[in-house]
Amino acid sequence: MELLPKTPGLALYAQVREALRAQIENGELKPGQQLPPEPDLATQFGISRMTVRRGIAALINEGLLYRRRGIGTFVTQFHIERDHNKLSSFFETSQELGADATIQFLEREIVPAEQEIAEALKVAFHEPLVHIRTLRLVGDVPVALHDEYIPHKLCPELMDEEIIDQHSWEVLDKHGYAIKLAIQKNHARGATTEVAELLEMEEGSPLLFKHRTIFAEDGTPVVFMVCHNRGDMYSLKMKLVR
Amino acid sequence: MELLPKTPGLALYAQVREALRAQIENGELKPGQQLPPEPDLATQFGISRMTVRRGIAALINEGLLYRRRGIGTFVTQFHIERDHNKLSSFFETSQELGADATIQFLEREIVPAEQEIAEALKVAFHEPLVHIRTLRLVGDVPVALHDEYIPHKLCPELMDEEIIDQHSWEVLDKHGYAIKLAIQKNHARGATTEVAELLEMEEGSPLLFKHRTIFAEDGTPVVFMVCHNRGDMYSLKMKLVR
DNA sequence: GAGTGGTCTAGACCACCCG
DNA sequence: GGGTGGTCTAGACCACTCG
């Protein structure tokens, strides 16, 4: 029951994680079933208990296992899908879905920061921002309108190069701003005349309206985004934890 | 620099976590500042390095710190708010906000499971469900309409007692179904005649429409919920992680 | 009381990043 | 190089849950 044969370059706790995941996925460990006690697993795997615990903790985090103190560790009855609340670019998401997604550039300009955006990006009022407006289409149908605002001082190159959404993140990466997380606010709204025209829907039709601030690893806000999604074409999935 | 004076009943790693959090909050550790190396912290605190690391890991998880391999551990520039994507009852949320929230019961009955709900709850088609319809108000204004569906076999008591939303969770708790997480799907939609009337808005006005499946610790789906929120009264905040 | 997970130690060696 | 975090050990004792 040694698991080392696989990927000797991988950390032991990660090998434990993958070994247990495999046992769950192939049915060796069934829903509701109790795992062997941690000391036993440590012996079986030939590693220390702390390392076993770390592997188990990862799977608990993913929702495949749960622990009850004094009782044991068990496989969850139904495994909810992983990777919710993941921040990913439009392309990353669309490619997973297999849809033929395209991005159409409508505008790129430098604008002074409005009050709301300045606050979100922690920059001065009227500070120059790069504004990029894009339309997202699936097939021929426009599904979303994006307005991104990035402080010009963070990334002057954004005005020079051929940029698509994914690339702006990469450019920021190169400047030492690794994109880490975002805070997003979602509303339901009726489409304004301008938005209705761009998204080819009737004025007042319901759309999902989002404000998003994207932060780098060190906590610096690097992008403010306003997004209009067609209500009939788009839904937003999320995981909530108690 | 010992931190044990506080709460001797608390785990050491939690004391480390709180000690560091306090230093960040009171400005001893400033945004962007590097923490002492882990071995130094271990010596200062008089505990082992592994325990220090666990305390730090908790704060990284909260977004107050970040680590760079080979470089050091640092305080993030701006701390995003904690506790996003938390599953909480209407009362818990409203009480935090200080609003005078009330719940009005509209209906409680037993209904056979429709296909969609049966799939979400992993029960048979037409299996008896407890259906509870409630209206949520802030002041005199109705802001949300909730329809909860709970398998009757999980909780027959739901038909007997005086139940409010929070209580249904508690009843489930007592039956061994500790509520753990939820998967939610959000849409923008126009109000139907029925919903518009209940929420005192015009037919077709935009509303945030949510489907939510709530799971217990062991992965069992225990509640399916459909929720209509007034678009002009409600927004949904979430955190996305890359 | 027996069995389980929760915490903690005091080291060790490695991998990475910088000047 | 020297400094940092990343991983891992082989124990130990405690706290909780159950019959």
Coordinates of C-alpha atoms (C1' of nucleotides) in Angstrom, one line a residue:
Chain A
M1 CA 0.0 0.0 0.0
E2 CA 2.9 2.3 -0.6
L3 CA 2.0 5.2 -2.7
L4 CA 5.5 6.5 -3.6
P5 CA 5.6 4.8 -7.0
K6 CA 3.7 7.8 -8.4
T7 CA 5.4 11.1 -9.1
P8 CA 8.4 11.0 -6.8
G9 CA 8.8 14.7 -7.3
L10 CA 5.5 15.4 -5.7
A11 CA 5.3 16.3 -2.0
L12 CA 4.3 13.3 0.2
Y13 CA 1.1 15.0 1.5
A14 CA 0.1 15.7 -2.1
Q15 CA 0.6 12.0 -2.9
V16 CA -1.6 11.0 0.1
R17 CA -4.2 13.4 -1.2
E18 CA -4.2 12.0 -4.7
A19 CA -4.0 8.4 -3.5
L20 CA -7.1 8.9 -1.3
R21 CA -8.8 10.9 -4.1
A22 CA -8.2 8.0 -6.5
Q23 CA -9.6 5.5 -4.0
I24 CA -12.7 7.6 -3.6
E25 CA -13.2 8.1 -7.4
N26 CA -12.7 4.4 -8.2
G27 CA -15.0 3.3 -5.5
E28 CA -12.5 1.6 -3.1
L29 CA -13.8 4.2 -0.6
K30 CA -17.5 4.5 -0.9
P31 CA -19.8 7.4 0.1
G32 CA -20.3 7.4 3.9
Q33 CA -17.5 4.9 4.5
Q34 CA -15.1 5.5 7.3
L35 CA -11.3 5.8 6.6
P36 CA -8.8 3.8 8.6
P37 CA -7.6 5.7 11.6
E38 CA -4.8 8.2 10.9
P39 CA -2.1 6.2 12.7
D40 CA -3.0 3.2 10.5
L41 CA -2.9 5.2 7.3
A42 CA 0.5 6.6 8.4
T43 CA 1.8 3.0 8.8
Q44 CA 0.3 1.8 5.6
F45 CA 1.8 4.7 3.6
G46 CA 5.0 4.5 5.5
I47 CA 5.0 8.1 6.5
S48 CA 4.2 10.2 9.6
R49 CA 0.8 10.9 10.9
M50 CA 1.2 14.7 10.4
T51 CA 1.7 14.2 6.7
V52 CA -1.3 12.0 6.4
R53 CA -3.4 14.7 8.2
R54 CA -2.2 17.3 5.8
G55 CA -3.3 15.2 2.8
I56 CA -6.7 14.5 4.4
A57 CA -7.1 18.2 5.2
A58 CA -6.8 19.1 1.6
L59 CA -9.6 16.7 0.7
I60 CA -11.8 18.0 3.5
N61 CA -11.3 21.4 2.0
E62 CA -12.5 20.1 -1.3
G63 CA -15.5 18.5 0.2
L64 CA -14.7 14.9 -0.4
L65 CA -14.1 14.0 3.2
Y66 CA -15.3 15.2 6.6
R67 CA -14.0 14.5 10.1
R68 CA -15.8 14.1 13.4
R69 CA -13.7 14.5 16.4
G70 CA -13.6 11.3 18.5
I71 CA -15.5 9.5 15.7
G72 CA -13.5 9.2 12.5
T73 CA -13.0 10.5 9.0
F74 CA -15.6 9.7 6.4
V75 CA -16.3 10.0 2.7
T76 CA -19.1 12.5 2.0
Q77 CA -22.3 11.1 0.6
F78 CA -22.4 13.3 -2.5
H79 CA -19.5 15.3 -3.7
I80 CA -20.3 18.8 -4.8
E81 CA -18.5 20.1 -7.8
R82 CA -15.1 21.5 -7.2
D83 CA -13.7 24.9 -8.2
H84 CA -16.6 27.2 -7.4
N85 CA -15.9 30.8 -6.7
K86 CA -12.8 30.6 -8.9
L87 CA -11.6 33.7 -10.5
S88 CA -10.9 33.0 -14.2
S89 CA -10.9 34.9 -17.4
F90 CA -13.7 34.7 -19.9
F91 CA -11.6 32.6 -22.2
E92 CA -10.6 30.1 -19.4
T93 CA -14.3 29.7 -18.6
S94 CA -15.6 29.5 -22.1
Q95 CA -12.9 27.0 -23.2
E96 CA -14.0 24.7 -20.3
L97 CA -17.5 25.0 -21.5
G98 CA -16.5 24.3 -25.1
A99 CA -18.4 27.3 -26.4
D100 CA -16.9 29.3 -29.3
A101 CA -16.4 32.4 -27.4
T102 CA -15.0 35.5 -28.9
I103 CA -14.1 39.0 -27.6
Q104 CA -14.8 42.1 -29.6
F105 CA -12.9 45.3 -28.7
L106 CA -15.0 48.4 -28.6
E107 CA -12.8 50.9 -27.0
R108 CA -9.5 51.6 -25.3
E109 CA -8.8 55.0 -23.9
I110 CA -7.4 56.8 -20.9
V111 CA -10.0 58.3 -18.6
P112 CA -9.9 60.1 -15.3
A113 CA -11.0 58.1 -12.3
E114 CA -14.6 58.7 -11.1
Q115 CA -15.1 58.8 -7.4
E116 CA -16.5 55.2 -7.0
I117 CA -13.7 53.7 -9.1
A118 CA -11.0 55.7 -7.4
E119 CA -12.1 54.4 -4.1
A120 CA -12.2 50.9 -5.2
L121 CA -8.7 51.1 -6.8
K122 CA -7.3 53.2 -3.9
V123 CA -6.1 55.9 -6.3
A124 CA -6.7 59.6 -6.3
F125 CA -9.8 61.1 -7.8
H126 CA -9.2 61.8 -11.5
E127 CA -6.1 59.7 -11.6
P128 CA -5.6 58.4 -15.2
L129 CA -7.0 55.0 -15.8
V130 CA -6.8 52.7 -18.8
H131 CA -10.4 51.9 -19.8
I132 CA -11.0 48.9 -22.0
R133 CA -14.5 48.1 -23.2
T134 CA -15.2 44.7 -24.7
L135 CA -18.1 42.7 -25.9
R136 CA -18.2 39.0 -25.2
L137 CA -20.0 36.7 -27.7
V138 CA -20.9 33.1 -27.8
G139 CA -21.3 32.3 -31.5
D140 CA -23.0 35.4 -32.9
V141 CA -24.8 36.3 -29.7
P142 CA -23.5 39.0 -27.4
V143 CA -23.8 37.9 -23.8
A144 CA -21.8 40.4 -21.9
L145 CA -20.4 43.9 -21.9
H146 CA -17.2 44.5 -19.9
D147 CA -15.7 47.7 -18.9
E148 CA -12.3 47.4 -17.3
Y149 CA -10.4 50.1 -15.5
I150 CA -6.7 49.8 -14.6
P151 CA -4.5 52.5 -13.1
H152 CA -2.3 53.7 -16.0
K153 CA 0.7 53.9 -13.7
L154 CA 0.5 50.2 -13.0
C155 CA 0.6 49.2 -16.6
P156 CA 1.4 51.9 -19.2
E157 CA 1.9 49.1 -21.8
L158 CA -1.8 48.4 -21.9
M159 CA -2.2 51.3 -24.2
D160 CA 0.5 50.1 -26.6
E161 CA -0.1 46.5 -27.2
E162 CA -2.7 44.3 -28.6
I163 CA -4.5 43.3 -25.5
I164 CA -7.3 40.8 -24.8
D165 CA -8.7 40.3 -21.3
Q166 CA -6.5 37.4 -20.5
H167 CA -3.5 39.3 -21.7
S168 CA -4.1 42.3 -19.4
W169 CA -3.8 39.9 -16.5
E170 CA -0.5 38.6 -17.9
V171 CA 0.8 42.1 -18.4
L172 CA 0.0 42.8 -14.8
D173 CA 1.7 39.6 -13.8
K174 CA 4.9 40.8 -15.5
H175 CA 4.8 44.0 -13.5
G176 CA 4.8 42.0 -10.3
Y177 CA 1.0 42.1 -9.8
A178 CA 0.0 38.5 -9.7
I179 CA -3.8 38.4 -9.8
K180 CA -5.1 36.6 -6.7
L181 CA -8.7 37.3 -5.9
A182 CA -11.7 39.5 -6.6
I183 CA -14.6 41.0 -4.7
Q184 CA -17.8 41.1 -6.8
K185 CA -21.2 42.7 -6.2
N186 CA -24.1 41.4 -8.2
H187 CA -27.4 43.1 -9.0
A188 CA -30.4 42.6 -11.2
R189 CA -31.2 45.6 -13.4
G190 CA -33.1 46.7 -16.4
A191 CA -31.0 47.4 -19.5
T192 CA -30.3 51.0 -20.3
T193 CA -30.7 52.1 -23.9
E194 CA -27.0 52.0 -24.6
V195 CA -26.5 48.6 -23.1
A196 CA -29.7 47.2 -24.6
E197 CA -28.4 48.1 -28.1
L198 CA -25.0 46.6 -27.6
L199 CA -26.4 43.3 -26.1
E200 CA -29.2 43.2 -28.7
M201 CA -32.0 43.1 -26.2
E202 CA -34.9 45.3 -25.4
E203 CA -34.6 48.3 -23.1
G204 CA -35.5 47.4 -19.6
S205 CA -34.9 43.7 -20.0
P206 CA -33.4 42.1 -16.9
L207 CA -29.7 41.8 -16.8
L208 CA -27.1 40.7 -14.3
F209 CA -25.0 43.7 -13.4
K210 CA -21.7 43.2 -11.7
H211 CA -19.1 45.3 -10.1
R212 CA -15.7 43.6 -9.5
T213 CA -12.5 44.7 -8.0
I214 CA -9.5 42.5 -8.7
F215 CA -6.6 42.3 -6.2
A216 CA -3.1 41.2 -6.6
E217 CA -1.4 38.8 -4.1
D218 CA -0.1 41.6 -1.9
G219 CA -3.6 43.1 -1.7
T220 CA -3.2 45.9 -4.2
P221 CA -6.4 46.5 -6.2
V222 CA -5.3 46.4 -9.9
V223 CA -8.6 46.2 -11.9
F224 CA -12.0 47.6 -11.5
M225 CA -14.6 46.0 -13.7
V226 CA -18.2 46.7 -14.6
C227 CA -20.0 44.0 -16.3
H228 CA -23.5 43.7 -17.9
N229 CA -24.7 40.1 -18.6
R230 CA -27.8 39.2 -20.5
G231 CA -30.2 37.8 -17.9
D232 CA -31.5 35.1 -20.3
M233 CA -28.1 34.0 -21.4
Y234 CA -26.1 34.0 -18.2
S235 CA -26.2 32.5 -14.7
L236 CA -23.7 32.8 -11.9
K237 CA -22.9 29.8 -9.7
M238 CA -21.4 30.1 -6.3
K239 CA -20.6 28.1 -3.2
L240 CA -21.4 29.3 0.2
V241 CA -19.9 27.9 3.4
R242 CA -21.3 28.1 6.8
Chain B
M1 CA 7.0 38.6 23.7
E2 CA 5.2 35.6 25.1
L3 CA 1.6 35.5 24.0
L4 CA 0.3 32.9 26.4
P5 CA -1.2 35.4 28.9
K6 CA -4.3 35.5 26.8
T7 CA -6.8 32.7 26.8
P8 CA -4.8 29.7 28.1
G9 CA -7.6 27.5 26.9
L10 CA -7.1 28.4 23.3
A11 CA -4.8 26.3 21.1
L12 CA -1.4 27.7 20.6
Y13 CA -1.7 28.2 16.9
A14 CA -4.9 30.2 17.4
Q15 CA -3.0 32.3 19.9
V16 CA -0.3 33.0 17.4
R17 CA -3.0 33.8 14.8
E18 CA -4.7 36.3 17.2
A19 CA -1.4 37.8 18.4
L20 CA -0.4 38.5 14.8
R21 CA -3.8 39.8 13.9
A22 CA -3.7 42.2 16.8
Q23 CA -0.3 43.4 15.7
I24 CA -1.6 44.0 12.2
E25 CA -4.8 45.8 13.4
N26 CA -3.0 48.1 15.8
G27 CA -0.3 49.0 13.3
E28 CA 2.7 47.3 14.9
L29 CA 2.8 45.4 11.6
K30 CA 2.2 47.8 8.7
P31 CA 0.9 47.0 5.3
G32 CA 3.7 45.6 3.1
Q33 CA 5.9 45.0 6.1
Q34 CA 7.9 41.8 6.4
L35 CA 7.4 39.5 9.3
P36 CA 10.3 38.1 11.2
P37 CA 11.5 34.8 9.9
E38 CA 9.5 31.8 11.1
P39 CA 12.3 30.4 13.3
D40 CA 12.6 33.8 15.0
L41 CA 8.8 34.0 15.7
A42 CA 9.0 30.5 17.1
T43 CA 11.7 31.5 19.5
Q44 CA 9.9 34.8 20.4
F45 CA 6.7 33.0 21.1
G46 CA 8.5 30.1 22.8
I47 CA 6.8 27.5 20.6
S48 CA 7.8 25.3 17.7
R49 CA 8.0 26.5 14.1
M50 CA 5.3 24.2 12.9
T51 CA 2.8 25.8 15.3
V52 CA 3.8 29.3 14.1
R53 CA 3.3 28.2 10.5
R54 CA -0.2 27.0 11.3
G55 CA -1.1 30.4 12.8
I56 CA 0.3 32.2 9.8
A57 CA -1.5 29.9 7.4
A58 CA -4.8 30.9 9.0
L59 CA -4.1 34.6 8.4
I60 CA -3.0 33.9 4.8
N61 CA -6.3 32.2 4.3
E62 CA -8.0 35.3 5.6
G63 CA -6.0 37.5 3.2
L64 CA -4.1 39.4 5.9
L65 CA -0.7 37.9 5.0
Y66 CA 1.0 36.5 2.0
R67 CA 4.1 34.4 1.7
R68 CA 6.7 34.3 -1.0
R69 CA 9.0 31.3 -1.1
G70 CA 12.6 32.2 -0.5
I71 CA 11.6 35.8 0.3
G72 CA 9.5 36.1 3.4
T73 CA 6.0 36.6 4.8
F74 CA 4.4 40.0 4.4
V75 CA 1.3 42.0 5.5
T76 CA -1.0 42.6 2.5
Q77 CA -1.4 46.2 1.4
F78 CA -5.2 46.4 1.7
H79 CA -7.2 43.8 3.6
I80 CA -10.3 42.8 1.9
E81 CA -13.3 42.2 4.1
R82 CA -13.6 38.8 5.7
D83 CA -16.5 36.4 5.8
H84 CA -17.6 36.5 2.2
N85 CA -19.4 33.6 0.7
K86 CA -20.6 32.7 4.1
L87 CA -23.9 30.7 4.3
S88 CA -26.1 32.4 6.9
S89 CA -29.7 32.7 7.6
F90 CA -31.7 35.8 6.7
F91 CA -31.9 36.8 10.4
E92 CA -28.1 36.4 10.9
T93 CA -27.5 38.6 7.9
S94 CA -30.0 41.2 8.8
Q95 CA -29.0 41.4 12.4
E96 CA -25.5 42.2 11.3
L97 CA -26.8 44.9 9.1
G98 CA -28.9 46.3 11.9
A99 CA -32.1 46.3 9.7
D100 CA -35.4 45.5 11.2
A101 CA -36.0 42.4 9.3
T102 CA -39.1 40.3 9.6
I103 CA -40.4 37.1 8.1
Q104 CA -43.9 36.5 7.1
F105 CA -45.2 33.0 6.6
L106 CA -47.3 32.5 3.5
E107 CA -47.6 28.8 3.2
R108 CA -46.6 25.5 4.7
E109 CA -47.6 22.3 3.0
I110 CA -46.5 18.9 1.7
V111 CA -45.9 18.6 -2.0
P112 CA -44.6 15.9 -4.3
A113 CA -41.1 16.6 -5.6
E114 CA -40.9 17.9 -9.1
Q115 CA -38.1 16.6 -11.4
E116 CA -35.7 19.4 -10.9
I117 CA -36.0 19.5 -7.1
A118 CA -35.9 15.7 -6.8
E119 CA -32.6 15.7 -8.7
A120 CA -31.1 18.4 -6.5
L121 CA -32.2 16.7 -3.3
K122 CA -31.3 13.2 -4.6
V123 CA -34.8 11.9 -3.7
A124 CA -37.3 10.0 -5.9
F125 CA -39.6 11.9 -8.2
H126 CA -42.8 12.8 -6.3
E127 CA -41.3 12.1 -3.0
P128 CA -43.1 14.1 -0.3
L129 CA -41.4 17.4 0.5
V130 CA -42.2 20.0 3.1
H131 CA -42.7 23.3 1.2
I132 CA -42.4 26.5 3.2
R133 CA -43.1 29.9 1.5
T134 CA -42.0 33.0 3.3
L135 CA -41.8 36.7 2.5
R136 CA -38.8 38.7 3.9
L137 CA -39.4 42.3 4.7
V138 CA -37.1 45.1 5.8
G139 CA -39.3 47.6 7.6
D140 CA -42.6 47.5 5.6
V141 CA -40.9 46.7 2.3
P142 CA -40.9 43.2 0.9
V143 CA -37.5 42.4 -0.5
A144 CA -37.5 38.7 -1.0
L145 CA -39.7 35.7 -1.6
H146 CA -38.4 32.3 -0.4
D147 CA -39.6 28.8 -1.3
E148 CA -37.9 26.1 0.7
Y149 CA -38.3 22.4 0.0
I150 CA -37.1 19.8 2.5
P151 CA -37.6 16.0 2.2
H152 CA -40.4 15.2 4.7
K153 CA -38.6 12.0 5.8
L154 CA -35.6 14.0 7.0
C155 CA -37.7 16.2 9.2
P156 CA -41.4 15.3 9.8
E157 CA -41.4 17.8 12.7
L158 CA -41.3 20.7 10.3
M159 CA -45.0 20.3 9.8
D160 CA -45.8 20.3 13.5
E161 CA -43.9 23.2 15.0
E162 CA -43.7 26.9 14.7
I163 CA -40.9 27.2 12.3
I164 CA -39.0 30.1 10.9
D165 CA -36.1 29.9 8.5
Q166 CA -33.4 29.8 11.1
H167 CA -35.3 27.2 13.1
S168 CA -35.6 24.8 10.2
W169 CA -31.9 24.7 10.2
E170 CA -31.8 24.0 13.9
V171 CA -34.4 21.2 13.5
L172 CA -32.2 19.6 10.9
D173 CA -29.2 20.0 13.2
K174 CA -31.0 18.0 15.8
H175 CA -31.6 15.2 13.3
G176 CA -27.9 14.9 12.7
Y177 CA -27.9 17.1 9.6
A178 CA -25.5 19.9 10.5
I179 CA -25.8 22.5 7.7
K180 CA -22.5 23.0 6.1
L181 CA -22.6 24.6 2.7
A182 CA -24.7 25.5 -0.3
I183 CA -24.4 25.7 -4.0
Q184 CA -26.3 28.6 -5.5
K185 CA -27.2 29.7 -9.0
N186 CA -28.1 33.3 -9.7
H187 CA -30.0 34.7 -12.6
A188 CA -31.5 38.0 -13.5
R189 CA -35.2 37.8 -14.5
G190 CA -38.3 39.7 -15.0
A191 CA -40.9 39.3 -12.3
T192 CA -43.9 37.1 -13.0
T193 CA -47.4 38.4 -12.2
E194 CA -47.5 36.3 -9.0
V195 CA -44.1 37.4 -7.7
A196 CA -44.6 41.0 -8.7
E197 CA -47.7 41.1 -6.6
L198 CA -46.1 39.6 -3.6
L199 CA -43.0 41.8 -3.8
E200 CA -45.0 44.9 -4.6
M201 CA -43.3 45.6 -7.9
E202 CA -44.3 45.9 -11.5
E203 CA -44.6 42.8 -13.7
G204 CA -41.4 42.4 -15.7
S205 CA -39.2 44.4 -13.3
P206 CA -35.7 42.9 -12.9
L207 CA -35.2 40.7 -10.0
L208 CA -32.4 38.5 -8.8
F209 CA -33.5 34.9 -9.0
K210 CA -31.6 32.2 -7.1
H211 CA -31.7 28.5 -6.8
R212 CA -29.9 27.1 -3.8
T213 CA -29.2 23.6 -2.6
I214 CA -28.1 23.3 1.0
F215 CA -25.9 20.4 2.1
A216 CA -25.2 18.9 5.5
E217 CA -21.6 18.1 6.7
D218 CA -21.7 14.6 5.2
G219 CA -22.8 15.8 1.8
T220 CA -26.5 15.0 2.0
P221 CA -28.6 17.7 0.3
V222 CA -31.2 18.8 2.9
V223 CA -32.9 21.9 1.5
F224 CA -33.7 23.2 -1.9
M225 CA -34.6 26.8 -2.1
V226 CA -35.9 29.1 -4.7
C227 CA -35.5 32.8 -4.0
H228 CA -36.8 35.9 -5.7
N229 CA -35.1 39.2 -4.7
R230 CA -36.1 42.6 -5.7
G231 CA -33.4 43.9 -8.0
D232 CA -33.6 47.4 -6.6
M233 CA -33.4 46.3 -3.0
Y234 CA -30.8 43.6 -3.0
S235 CA -27.3 42.9 -4.1
L236 CA -25.1 39.9 -3.7
K237 CA -21.5 40.1 -2.7
M238 CA -19.0 37.4 -3.4
K239 CA -15.3 36.6 -3.3
L240 CA -13.6 34.9 -6.1
V241 CA -10.2 33.2 -5.7
R242 CA -7.8 32.4 -8.6
Chain C
dG1 C1' -12.2 2.3 28.8
dA2 C1' -11.1 2.0 24.0
dG3 C1' -10.9 4.4 19.9
dT4 C1' -10.7 8.5 17.5
dG5 C1' -9.1 13.0 15.9
dG6 C1' -6.6 17.7 17.8
dT7 C1' -2.5 19.6 19.1
dC8 C1' 2.4 20.2 19.7
dT9 C1' 7.5 19.4 19.8
dA10 C1' 12.5 19.8 18.4
dG11 C1' 14.7 18.9 15.4
dA12 C1' 16.1 17.9 10.1
dC13 C1' 16.8 18.5 5.1
dC14 C1' 15.4 20.6 0.9
dA15 C1' 14.1 24.3 -2.7
dC16 C1' 14.0 28.8 -3.8
dC17 C1' 15.5 33.8 -4.2
dC18 C1' 18.7 37.2 -3.8
dG19 C1' 23.1 39.9 -4.3
Chain D
dG1 C1' 26.9 32.3 -0.5
dG2 C1' 23.1 33.5 3.3
dG3 C1' 18.4 33.9 4.2
dT4 C1' 13.9 32.5 3.5
dG5 C1' 9.8 29.3 3.4
dG6 C1' 8.4 24.1 2.2
dT7 C1' 8.3 19.6 3.8
dC8 C1' 8.8 15.8 7.0
dT9 C1' 9.7 13.0 11.2
dA10 C1' 8.7 10.1 15.4
dG11 C1' 7.2 10.5 18.9
dA12 C1' 3.9 12.7 22.9
dC13 C1' -0.2 14.1 25.4
dC14 C1' -4.9 15.8 25.3
dA15 C1' -10.1 16.0 24.3
dC16 C1' -13.9 14.1 22.6
dT17 C1' -17.4 10.3 21.7
dC18 C1' -19.2 6.1 22.3
dG19 C1' -20.9 1.8 24.5

